[in-house]
Coordinates of C-alpha atoms in Angstrom, one line a residue:
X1419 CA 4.9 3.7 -29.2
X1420 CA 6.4 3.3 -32.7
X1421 CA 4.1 1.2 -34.2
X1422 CA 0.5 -0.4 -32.3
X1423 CA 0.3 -3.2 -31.2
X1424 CA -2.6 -6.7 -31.9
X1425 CA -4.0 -7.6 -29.2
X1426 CA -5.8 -11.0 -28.0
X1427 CA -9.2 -9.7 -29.1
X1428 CA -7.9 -9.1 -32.5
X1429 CA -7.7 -5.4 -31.8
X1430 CA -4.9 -2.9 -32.3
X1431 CA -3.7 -0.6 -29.7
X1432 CA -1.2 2.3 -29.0
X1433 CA 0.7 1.8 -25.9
X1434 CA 2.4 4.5 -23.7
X1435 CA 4.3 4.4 -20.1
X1436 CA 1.5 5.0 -17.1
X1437 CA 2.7 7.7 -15.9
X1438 CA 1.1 6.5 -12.4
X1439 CA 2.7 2.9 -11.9
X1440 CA 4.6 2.1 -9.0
X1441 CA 8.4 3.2 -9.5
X1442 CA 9.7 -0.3 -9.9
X1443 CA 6.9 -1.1 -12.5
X1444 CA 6.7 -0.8 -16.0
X1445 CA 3.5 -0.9 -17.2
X1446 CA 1.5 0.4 -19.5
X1447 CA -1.6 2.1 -21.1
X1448 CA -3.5 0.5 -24.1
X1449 CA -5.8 2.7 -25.9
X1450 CA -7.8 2.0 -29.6
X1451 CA -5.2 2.4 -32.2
X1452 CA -6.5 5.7 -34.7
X1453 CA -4.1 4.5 -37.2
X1454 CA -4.3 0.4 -37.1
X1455 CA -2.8 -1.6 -40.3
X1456 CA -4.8 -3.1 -42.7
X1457 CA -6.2 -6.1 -41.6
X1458 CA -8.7 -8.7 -42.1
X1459 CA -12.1 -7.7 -40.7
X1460 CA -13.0 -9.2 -37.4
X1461 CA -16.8 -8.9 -36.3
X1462 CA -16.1 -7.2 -32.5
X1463 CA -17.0 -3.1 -32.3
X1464 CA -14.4 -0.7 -31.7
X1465 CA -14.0 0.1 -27.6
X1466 CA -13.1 4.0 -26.8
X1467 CA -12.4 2.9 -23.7
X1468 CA -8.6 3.4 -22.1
X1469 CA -7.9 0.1 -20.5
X1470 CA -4.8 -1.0 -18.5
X1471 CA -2.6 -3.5 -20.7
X1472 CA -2.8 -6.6 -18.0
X1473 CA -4.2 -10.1 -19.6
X1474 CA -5.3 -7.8 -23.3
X1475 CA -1.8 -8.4 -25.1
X1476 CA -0.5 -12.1 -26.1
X1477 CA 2.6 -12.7 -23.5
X1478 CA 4.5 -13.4 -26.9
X1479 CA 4.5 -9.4 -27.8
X1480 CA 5.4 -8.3 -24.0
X1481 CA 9.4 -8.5 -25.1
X1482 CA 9.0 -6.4 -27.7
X1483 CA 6.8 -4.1 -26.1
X1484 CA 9.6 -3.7 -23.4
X1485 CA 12.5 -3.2 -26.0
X1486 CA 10.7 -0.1 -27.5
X1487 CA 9.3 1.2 -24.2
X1488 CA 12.8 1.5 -22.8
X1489 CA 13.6 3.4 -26.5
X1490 CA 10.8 5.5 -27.2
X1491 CA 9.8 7.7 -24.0
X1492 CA 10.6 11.1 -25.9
X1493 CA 6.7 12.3 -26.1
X1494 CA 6.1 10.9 -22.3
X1495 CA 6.2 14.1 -20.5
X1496 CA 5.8 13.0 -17.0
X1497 CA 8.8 10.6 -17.0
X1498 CA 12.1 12.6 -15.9
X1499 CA 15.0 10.6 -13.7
X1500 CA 16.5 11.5 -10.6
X1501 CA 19.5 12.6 -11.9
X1502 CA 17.4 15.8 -12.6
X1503 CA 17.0 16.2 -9.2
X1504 CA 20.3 16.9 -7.9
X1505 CA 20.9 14.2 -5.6
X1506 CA 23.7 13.2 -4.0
X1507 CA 25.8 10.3 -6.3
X1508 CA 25.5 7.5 -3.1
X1509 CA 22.1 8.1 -2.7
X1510 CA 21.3 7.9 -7.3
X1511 CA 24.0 4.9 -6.9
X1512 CA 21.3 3.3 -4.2
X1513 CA 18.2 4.1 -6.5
X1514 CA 20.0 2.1 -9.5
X1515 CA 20.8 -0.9 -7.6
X1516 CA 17.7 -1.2 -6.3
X1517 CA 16.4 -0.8 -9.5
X1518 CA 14.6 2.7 -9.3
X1519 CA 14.2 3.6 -13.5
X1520 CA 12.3 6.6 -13.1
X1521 CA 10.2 8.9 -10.5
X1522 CA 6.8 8.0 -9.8
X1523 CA 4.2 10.7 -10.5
X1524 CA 4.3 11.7 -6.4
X1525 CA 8.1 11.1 -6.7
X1526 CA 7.7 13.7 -9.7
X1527 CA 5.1 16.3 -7.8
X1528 CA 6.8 16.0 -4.6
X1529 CA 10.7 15.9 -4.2
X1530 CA 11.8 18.7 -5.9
X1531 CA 9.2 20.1 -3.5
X1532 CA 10.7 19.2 -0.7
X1533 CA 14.3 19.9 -1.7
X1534 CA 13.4 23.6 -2.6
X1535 CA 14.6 26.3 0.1
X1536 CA 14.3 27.7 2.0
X1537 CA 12.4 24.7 3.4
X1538 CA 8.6 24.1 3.2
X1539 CA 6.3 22.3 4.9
X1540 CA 3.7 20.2 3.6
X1541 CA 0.7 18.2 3.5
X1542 CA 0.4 15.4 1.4
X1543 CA -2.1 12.8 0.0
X1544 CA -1.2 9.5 -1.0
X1545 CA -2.6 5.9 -1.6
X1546 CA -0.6 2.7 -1.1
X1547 CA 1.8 1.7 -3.7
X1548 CA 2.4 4.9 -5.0
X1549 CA 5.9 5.3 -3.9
X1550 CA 5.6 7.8 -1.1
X1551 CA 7.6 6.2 0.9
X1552 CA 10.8 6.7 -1.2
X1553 CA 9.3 10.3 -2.0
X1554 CA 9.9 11.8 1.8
X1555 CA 13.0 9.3 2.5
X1556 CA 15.2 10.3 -0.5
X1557 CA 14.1 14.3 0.6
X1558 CA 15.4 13.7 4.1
X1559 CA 18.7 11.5 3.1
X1560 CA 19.3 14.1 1.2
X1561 CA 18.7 17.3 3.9
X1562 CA 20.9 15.4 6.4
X1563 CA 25.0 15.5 6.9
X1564 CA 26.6 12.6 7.8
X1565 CA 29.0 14.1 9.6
X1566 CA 27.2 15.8 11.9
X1567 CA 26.6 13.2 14.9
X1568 CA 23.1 14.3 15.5
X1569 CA 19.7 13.2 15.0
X1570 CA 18.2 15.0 12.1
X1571 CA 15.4 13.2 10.9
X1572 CA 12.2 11.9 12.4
X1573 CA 9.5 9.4 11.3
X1574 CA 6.6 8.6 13.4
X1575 CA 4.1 6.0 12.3
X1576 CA 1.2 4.6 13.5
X1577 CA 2.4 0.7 14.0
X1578 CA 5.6 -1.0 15.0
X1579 CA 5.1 -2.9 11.1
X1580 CA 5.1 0.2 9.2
X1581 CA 7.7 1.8 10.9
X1582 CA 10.0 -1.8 9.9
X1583 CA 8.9 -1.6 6.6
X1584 CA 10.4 2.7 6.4
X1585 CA 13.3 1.6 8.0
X1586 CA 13.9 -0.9 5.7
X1587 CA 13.4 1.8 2.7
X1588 CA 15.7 4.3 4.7
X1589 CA 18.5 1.6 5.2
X1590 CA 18.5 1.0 1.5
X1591 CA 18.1 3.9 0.1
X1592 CA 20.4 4.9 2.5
X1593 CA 23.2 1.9 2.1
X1594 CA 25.9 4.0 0.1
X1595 CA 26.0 7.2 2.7
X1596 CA 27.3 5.8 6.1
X1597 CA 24.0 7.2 7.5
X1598 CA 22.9 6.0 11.4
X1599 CA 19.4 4.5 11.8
X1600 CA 17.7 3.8 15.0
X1601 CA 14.0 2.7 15.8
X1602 CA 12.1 4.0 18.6
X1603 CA 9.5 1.5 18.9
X1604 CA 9.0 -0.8 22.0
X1605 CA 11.4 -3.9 22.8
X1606 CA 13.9 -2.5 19.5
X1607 CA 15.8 0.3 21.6
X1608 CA 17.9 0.4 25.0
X1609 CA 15.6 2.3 27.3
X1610 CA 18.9 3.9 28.6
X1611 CA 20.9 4.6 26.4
X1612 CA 21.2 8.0 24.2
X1613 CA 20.3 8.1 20.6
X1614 CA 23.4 9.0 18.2
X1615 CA 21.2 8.1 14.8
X1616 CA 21.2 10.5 12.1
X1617 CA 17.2 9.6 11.7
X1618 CA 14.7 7.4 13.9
X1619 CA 11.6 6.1 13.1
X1620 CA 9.3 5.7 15.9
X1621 CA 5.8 5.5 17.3
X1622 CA 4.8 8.3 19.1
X1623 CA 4.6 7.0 22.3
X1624 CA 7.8 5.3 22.8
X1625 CA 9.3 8.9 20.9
X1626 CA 7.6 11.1 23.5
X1627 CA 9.3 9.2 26.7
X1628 CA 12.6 8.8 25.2
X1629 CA 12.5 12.9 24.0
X1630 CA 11.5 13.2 28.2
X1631 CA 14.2 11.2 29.4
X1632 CA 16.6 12.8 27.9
X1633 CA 18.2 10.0 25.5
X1634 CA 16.6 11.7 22.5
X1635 CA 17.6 15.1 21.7
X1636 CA 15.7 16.9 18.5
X1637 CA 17.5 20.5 19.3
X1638 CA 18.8 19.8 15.6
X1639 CA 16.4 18.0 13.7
X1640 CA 15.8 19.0 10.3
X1641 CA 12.6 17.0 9.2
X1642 CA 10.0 15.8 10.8
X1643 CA 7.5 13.0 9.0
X1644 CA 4.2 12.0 10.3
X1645 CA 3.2 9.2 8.5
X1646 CA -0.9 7.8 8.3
X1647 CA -1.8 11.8 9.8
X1648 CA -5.8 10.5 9.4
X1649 CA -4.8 7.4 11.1
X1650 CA -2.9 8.6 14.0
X1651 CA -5.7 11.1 14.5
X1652 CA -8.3 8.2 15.0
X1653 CA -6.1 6.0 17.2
X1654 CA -6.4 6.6 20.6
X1655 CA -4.1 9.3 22.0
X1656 CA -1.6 9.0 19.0
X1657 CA -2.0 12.5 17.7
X1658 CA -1.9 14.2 20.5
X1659 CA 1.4 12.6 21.1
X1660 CA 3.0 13.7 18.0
X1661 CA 1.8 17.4 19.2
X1662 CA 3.4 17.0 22.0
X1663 CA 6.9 15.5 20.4
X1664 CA 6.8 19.5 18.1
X1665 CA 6.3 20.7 21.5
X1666 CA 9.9 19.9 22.8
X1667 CA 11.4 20.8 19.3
X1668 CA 12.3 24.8 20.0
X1669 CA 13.0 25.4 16.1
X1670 CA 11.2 25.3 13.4
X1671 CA 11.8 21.8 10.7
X1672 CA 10.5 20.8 7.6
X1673 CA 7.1 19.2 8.6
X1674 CA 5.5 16.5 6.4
X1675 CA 2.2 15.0 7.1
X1676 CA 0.9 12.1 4.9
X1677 CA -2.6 11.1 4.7
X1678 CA -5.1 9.1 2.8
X1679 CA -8.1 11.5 3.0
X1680 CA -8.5 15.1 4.3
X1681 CA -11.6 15.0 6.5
X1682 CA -11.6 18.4 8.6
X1683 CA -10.0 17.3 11.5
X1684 CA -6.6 16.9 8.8
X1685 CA -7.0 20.1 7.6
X1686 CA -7.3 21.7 11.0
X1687 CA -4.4 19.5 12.4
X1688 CA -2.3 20.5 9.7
X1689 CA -2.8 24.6 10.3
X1690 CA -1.3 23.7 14.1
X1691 CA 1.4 21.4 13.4
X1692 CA 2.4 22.2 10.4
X1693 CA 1.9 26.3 10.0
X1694 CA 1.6 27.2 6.0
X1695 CA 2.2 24.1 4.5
X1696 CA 1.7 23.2 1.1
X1697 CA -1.3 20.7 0.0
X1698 CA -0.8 18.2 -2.8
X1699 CA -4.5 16.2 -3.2
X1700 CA -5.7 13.5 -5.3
X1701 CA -8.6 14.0 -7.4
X1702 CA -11.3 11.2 -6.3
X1703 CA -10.4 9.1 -9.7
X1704 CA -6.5 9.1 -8.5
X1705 CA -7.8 7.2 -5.1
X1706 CA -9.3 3.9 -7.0
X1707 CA -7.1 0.6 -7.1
X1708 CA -6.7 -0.1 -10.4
X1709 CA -5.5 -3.4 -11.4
X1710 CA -7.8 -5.0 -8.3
X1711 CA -10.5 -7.2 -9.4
X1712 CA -12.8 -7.2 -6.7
X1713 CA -15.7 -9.4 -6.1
X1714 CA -17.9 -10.5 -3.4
X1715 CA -19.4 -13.4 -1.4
X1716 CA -23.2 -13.7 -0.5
X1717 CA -23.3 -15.6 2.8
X1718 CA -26.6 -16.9 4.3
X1719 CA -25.5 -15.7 7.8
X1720 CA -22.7 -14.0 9.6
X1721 CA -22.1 -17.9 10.9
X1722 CA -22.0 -19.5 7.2
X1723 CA -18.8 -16.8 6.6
X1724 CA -16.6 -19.5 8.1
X1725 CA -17.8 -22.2 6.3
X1726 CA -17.5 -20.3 2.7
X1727 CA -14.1 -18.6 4.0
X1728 CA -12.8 -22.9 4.2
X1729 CA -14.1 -24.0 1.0
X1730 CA -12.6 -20.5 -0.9
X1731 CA -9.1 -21.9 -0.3
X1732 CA -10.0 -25.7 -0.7
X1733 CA -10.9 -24.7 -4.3
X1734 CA -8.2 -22.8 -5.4
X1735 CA -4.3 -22.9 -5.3
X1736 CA -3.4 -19.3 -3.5
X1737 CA 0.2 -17.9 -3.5
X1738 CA -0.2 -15.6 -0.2
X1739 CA -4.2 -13.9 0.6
X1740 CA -4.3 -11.7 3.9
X1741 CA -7.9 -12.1 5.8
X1742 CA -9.1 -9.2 7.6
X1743 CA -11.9 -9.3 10.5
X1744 CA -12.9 -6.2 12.6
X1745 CA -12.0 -7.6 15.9
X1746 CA -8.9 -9.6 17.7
X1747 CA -10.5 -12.5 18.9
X1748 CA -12.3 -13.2 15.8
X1749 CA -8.6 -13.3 14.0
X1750 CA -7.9 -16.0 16.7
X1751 CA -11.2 -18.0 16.5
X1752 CA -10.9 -18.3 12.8
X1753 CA -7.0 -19.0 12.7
X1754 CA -7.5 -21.8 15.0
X1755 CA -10.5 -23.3 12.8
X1756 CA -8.5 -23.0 9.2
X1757 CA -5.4 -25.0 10.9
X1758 CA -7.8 -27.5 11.9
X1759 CA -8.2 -27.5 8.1
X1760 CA -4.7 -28.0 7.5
X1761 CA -3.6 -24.4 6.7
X1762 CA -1.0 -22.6 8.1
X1763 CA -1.7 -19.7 9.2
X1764 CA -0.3 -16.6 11.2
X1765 CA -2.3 -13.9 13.3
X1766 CA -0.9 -10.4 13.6
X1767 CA -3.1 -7.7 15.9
X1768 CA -1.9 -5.7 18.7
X1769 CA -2.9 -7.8 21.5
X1770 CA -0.3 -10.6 20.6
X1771 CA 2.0 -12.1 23.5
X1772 CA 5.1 -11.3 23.8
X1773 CA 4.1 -7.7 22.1
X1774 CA 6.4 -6.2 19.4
X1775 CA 8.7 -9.5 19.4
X1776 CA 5.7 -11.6 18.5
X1777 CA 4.4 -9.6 16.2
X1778 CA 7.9 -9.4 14.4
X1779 CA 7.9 -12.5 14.0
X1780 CA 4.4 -13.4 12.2
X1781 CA 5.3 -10.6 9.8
X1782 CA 8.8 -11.9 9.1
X1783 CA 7.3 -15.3 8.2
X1784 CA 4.6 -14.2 6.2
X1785 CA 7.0 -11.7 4.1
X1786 CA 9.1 -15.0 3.4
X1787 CA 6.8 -17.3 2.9
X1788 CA 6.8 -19.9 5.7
X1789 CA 3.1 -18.9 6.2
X1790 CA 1.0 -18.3 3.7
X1791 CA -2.4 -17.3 5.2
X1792 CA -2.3 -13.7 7.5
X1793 CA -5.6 -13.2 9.4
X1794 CA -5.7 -9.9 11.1
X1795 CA -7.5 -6.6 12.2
X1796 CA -7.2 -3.2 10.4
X1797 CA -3.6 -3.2 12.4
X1798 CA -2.0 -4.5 8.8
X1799 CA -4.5 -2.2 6.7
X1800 CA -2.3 0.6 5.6
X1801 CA 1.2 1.0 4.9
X1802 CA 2.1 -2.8 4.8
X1803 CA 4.1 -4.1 0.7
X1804 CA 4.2 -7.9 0.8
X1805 CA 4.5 -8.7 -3.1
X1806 CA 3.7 -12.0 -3.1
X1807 CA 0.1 -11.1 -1.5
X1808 CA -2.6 -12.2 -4.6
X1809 CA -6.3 -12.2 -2.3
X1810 CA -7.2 -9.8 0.1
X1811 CA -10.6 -11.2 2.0
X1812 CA -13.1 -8.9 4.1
X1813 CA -14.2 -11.1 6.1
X1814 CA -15.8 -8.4 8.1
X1815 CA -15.9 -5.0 6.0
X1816 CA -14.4 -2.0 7.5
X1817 CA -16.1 0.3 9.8
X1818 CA -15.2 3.4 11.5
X1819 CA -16.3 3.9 15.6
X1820 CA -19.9 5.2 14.1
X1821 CA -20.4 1.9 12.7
X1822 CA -20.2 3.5 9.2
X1823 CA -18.4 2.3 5.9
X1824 CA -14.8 3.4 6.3
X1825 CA -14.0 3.8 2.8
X1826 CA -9.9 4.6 3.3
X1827 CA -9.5 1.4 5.3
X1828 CA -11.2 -0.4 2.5
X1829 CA -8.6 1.0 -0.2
X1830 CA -5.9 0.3 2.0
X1831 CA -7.2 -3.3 3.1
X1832 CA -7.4 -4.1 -1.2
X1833 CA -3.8 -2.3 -1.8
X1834 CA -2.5 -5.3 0.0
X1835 CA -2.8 -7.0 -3.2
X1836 CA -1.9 -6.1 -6.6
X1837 CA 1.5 -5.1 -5.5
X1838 CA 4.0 -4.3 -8.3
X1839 CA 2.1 -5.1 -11.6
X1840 CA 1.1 -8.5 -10.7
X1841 CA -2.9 -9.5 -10.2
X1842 CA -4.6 -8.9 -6.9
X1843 CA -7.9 -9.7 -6.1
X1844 CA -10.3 -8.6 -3.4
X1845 CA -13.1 -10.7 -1.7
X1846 CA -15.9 -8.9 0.4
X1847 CA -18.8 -11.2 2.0
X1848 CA -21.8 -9.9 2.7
X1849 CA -24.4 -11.8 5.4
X1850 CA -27.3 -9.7 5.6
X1851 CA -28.9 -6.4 4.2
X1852 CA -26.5 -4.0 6.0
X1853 CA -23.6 -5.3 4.8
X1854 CA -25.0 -5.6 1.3
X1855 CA -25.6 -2.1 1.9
X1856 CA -22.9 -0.9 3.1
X1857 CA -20.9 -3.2 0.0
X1858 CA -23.1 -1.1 -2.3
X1859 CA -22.3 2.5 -0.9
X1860 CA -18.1 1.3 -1.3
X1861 CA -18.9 0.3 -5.5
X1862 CA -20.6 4.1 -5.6
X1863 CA -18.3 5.7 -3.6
X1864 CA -15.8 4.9 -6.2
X1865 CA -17.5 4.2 -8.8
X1866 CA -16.4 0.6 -9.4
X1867 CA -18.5 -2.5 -10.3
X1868 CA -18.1 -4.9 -7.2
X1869 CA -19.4 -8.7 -9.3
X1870 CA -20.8 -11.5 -7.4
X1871 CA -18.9 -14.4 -6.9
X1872 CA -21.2 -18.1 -6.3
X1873 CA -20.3 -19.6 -3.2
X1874 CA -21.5 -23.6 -4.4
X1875 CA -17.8 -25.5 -4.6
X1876 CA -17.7 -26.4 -8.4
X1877 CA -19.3 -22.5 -9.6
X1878 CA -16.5 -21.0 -7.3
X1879 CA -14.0 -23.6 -9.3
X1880 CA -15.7 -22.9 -12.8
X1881 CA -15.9 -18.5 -12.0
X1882 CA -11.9 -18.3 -11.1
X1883 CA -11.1 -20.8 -14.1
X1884 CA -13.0 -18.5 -16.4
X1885 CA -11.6 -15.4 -14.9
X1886 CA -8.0 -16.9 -15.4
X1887 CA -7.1 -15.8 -11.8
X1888 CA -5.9 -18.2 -10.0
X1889 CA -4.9 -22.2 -10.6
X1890 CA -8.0 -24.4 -9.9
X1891 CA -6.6 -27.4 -7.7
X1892 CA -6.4 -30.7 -9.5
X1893 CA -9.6 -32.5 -8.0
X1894 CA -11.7 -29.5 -9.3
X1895 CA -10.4 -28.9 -13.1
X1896 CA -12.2 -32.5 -14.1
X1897 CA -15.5 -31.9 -13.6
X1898 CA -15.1 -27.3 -14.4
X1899 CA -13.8 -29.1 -17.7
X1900 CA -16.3 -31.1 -18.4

């Protein structure tokens, strides 16, 4: 920036674009100023620390600060537009209406990538929020003809609600070109009927028996996506689905795999299904949610979770939280308990009647607000952008099937929160000395400080009021006040 900026501590700082903010966010990084004006002295040391720009500036200088970021981007190497990228002008015509200013960094690293030919195939790793998503569907809008009646790209994921939420990026994205969508998930296709879609998105299941019947034909298909690789490989059966689906194909597509982590098993996945693919990794720093404040809860007993769960949400006013617990009918137990309460609330996991319609439906209501309260298993953990989320609660923390701290479900579970700039937090509780344990091996294994949060009513009222995180409800400000 031009000139720095005071902040609320009395500080000033330079501010420059992050270069690793979601593409629909503009935010910022505030750093020490080297060159502040002259000013009176104030008695607080100088930080070297680079800290994000959230809650530090007076919400008086944020229209300025917007002007000149919009004006002064010349030494911000990492920003480019996609007009560099030669796109087609429906698909940049999309990306401005839906208000896409610039690439984000994976948008940067990856599409050109992916547009290069001849065609290559890679693997990729990518947290939530990140803008992934758009990465591999403007590469495959773009590698398909519209006049070819054919089905030319392919997305598999893992659940019936991520697989929504891509479709609803392609069709957008997508709006301008006169491109055919077509979903190949349970109750959302005709079981008889051939596909004429320029691109499904499937599960690979429901992808395998419609490429068997017949109704699916991939003799032209010119990408293939498999999104969540690290969590298809742990669910049962899924992955060897997908390598049967590559089976059928008798060509050779543009394979991209997507993943949050690269244990072996990815790595040696990736060498059969996707033969010489490129690798784009994260370096352990990238993988931390930043933005997140995240706390925890000491229970006496796994019993007394319940009990501090209820009086969390009697204290404080919350816009939309997600609750995860590890199994289904725990979701139930504890839905049935916080309506009792007088909350309303929704349970999504995959054992729902009524299947994929039911399902569907607790999703669509929590996304528009007509519940605000989503208790579910790690079904909803990855993949999943509802904006309006602002708590994230771990009721149970996430293990793999070893019974061991599953540290990529953990980021995933938190990136539910946080979305697009605005504050998230994350609540963990903890019951006995394993889970305190295993709460202590997530703060090291990314190196974040995890701070205690007092379970007595009137602390929990008096910690968020401090904090500035969420709106205290009326009966409770008195006596934090006094």
């Amino acid at each position: 920036m031009a000139e720095p900026i005071l902040g609320k501590d009395g500080k000033f700082y330079d501010l420059t674009l992050d270069p690793d903010a979601d593409v629909n966010t503009l935010s910022f990084i505030a750093k020490p100023s080297d060159n502040p004006p002259k000013q009176p002295t104030i008695n607080q040391e100088a930080s070297n620390d680079t800290t994000a720009v959230h809650g530090l500036l007076e919400r008086s200088m944020m229209q300025s600060i917007h002007s000149k970021a919009f004006n002064d981007t010349a030494g911000d190497t990492h920003r480019k537009t996609f007009d560099g990228f030669g796109l087609p002008e429906p698909l940049l015509r999309a990306l401005s209406l839906l208000n896409f200013r610039w690439p984000s960094r994976i948008q940067s690293r990856t599409i050109p990538v992916l547009l290069g030919n001849p065609p290559r195939n890679l693997l990729g790793q990518s947290q939530s929020g990140t803008g992934k998503t758009a990465a591999f569907v403007i590469a495959m809008l773009t590698r398909i003809d519209v006049t070819e009646n054919s089905t030319q790209g392919l997305v598999l994921a893992p659940t019936r609600e991520l697989a929504r939420q891509i479709m609803g990026v392609i069709q957008g994205l997508g709006q301008y070109m006169d491109v055919k969508t077509q979903f190949a998930i349970p109750a959302m296709y005709d079981r008889g009927k051939r596909f004429e879609a320029h691109i499904v998105v499937g599960a690979p299941g429901t992808t395998l028996d419609c490429v068997r019947r017949g109704t699916l034909d991939l003799g032209r298909l010119r990408m293939l996506v498999i999104d969540e690789a690290d969590n298809m490989l742990d669910l049962q059966g899924l992955g060897e689905q997908c390598i049967r689906i590559k089976s059928t194909i008798r060509h050779s597509p543009q394979i991209l795999l997507w993943s949050a982590t690269f244990p072996q098993r990815i790595v040696e996945f990736s060498k059969r299904y996707a033969p010489d693919c490129l690798t784009m990794t994260l370096e352990h720093h990238e993988l931390t949610v930043t933005g997140i404040k995240q706390m925890y809860m000491d229970c006496v007993d796994a019993e007394a979770k319940f009990g501090v769960l209820v009086q969390l949400y009697h204290v404080l006013t919350i816009g939309s939280s997600i609750i995860f617990v590890h199994q289904r009918h725990d979701a139930t137990r504890i839905a049935e308990r916080m309506a009792l309460e007088g909350h309303k609330i929704s349970v999504l996991h995959s054992a729902l009647e009524n299947g994929g319609v039911a399902r569907d439906k607790v999703i669509d209501d929590f996304r528009s607000g007509r519940t605000k309260v989503l208790i579910t298993t790690n079904v909803l953990a990855r993949g999943i952008d509802v904006s309006t989320v602002s708590m994230v609660v771990n009721y149970d923390l996430p293990m793999d099937k070893d019974r061991n701290i599953d540290f990529p479900t953990y980021l995933h579970r938190i990136g539910r929160t946080g979305r697009f700039g605005r504050i998230g937090v994350s609540i963990s509780f903890v019951h006995d000395k394993t889970s305190w344990a295993q709460l202590m091996e997530v703060s090291e294994h990314f190196g974040v400080t995890i701070s205690k949060v007092p379970t007595d009513d009137i602390e929990v009222g008096l910690h968020f009021a401090h904090c500035n995180i969420f709106k205290v409800k009326a009966n409770f400000t008195g006596m934090i006040g006094s």
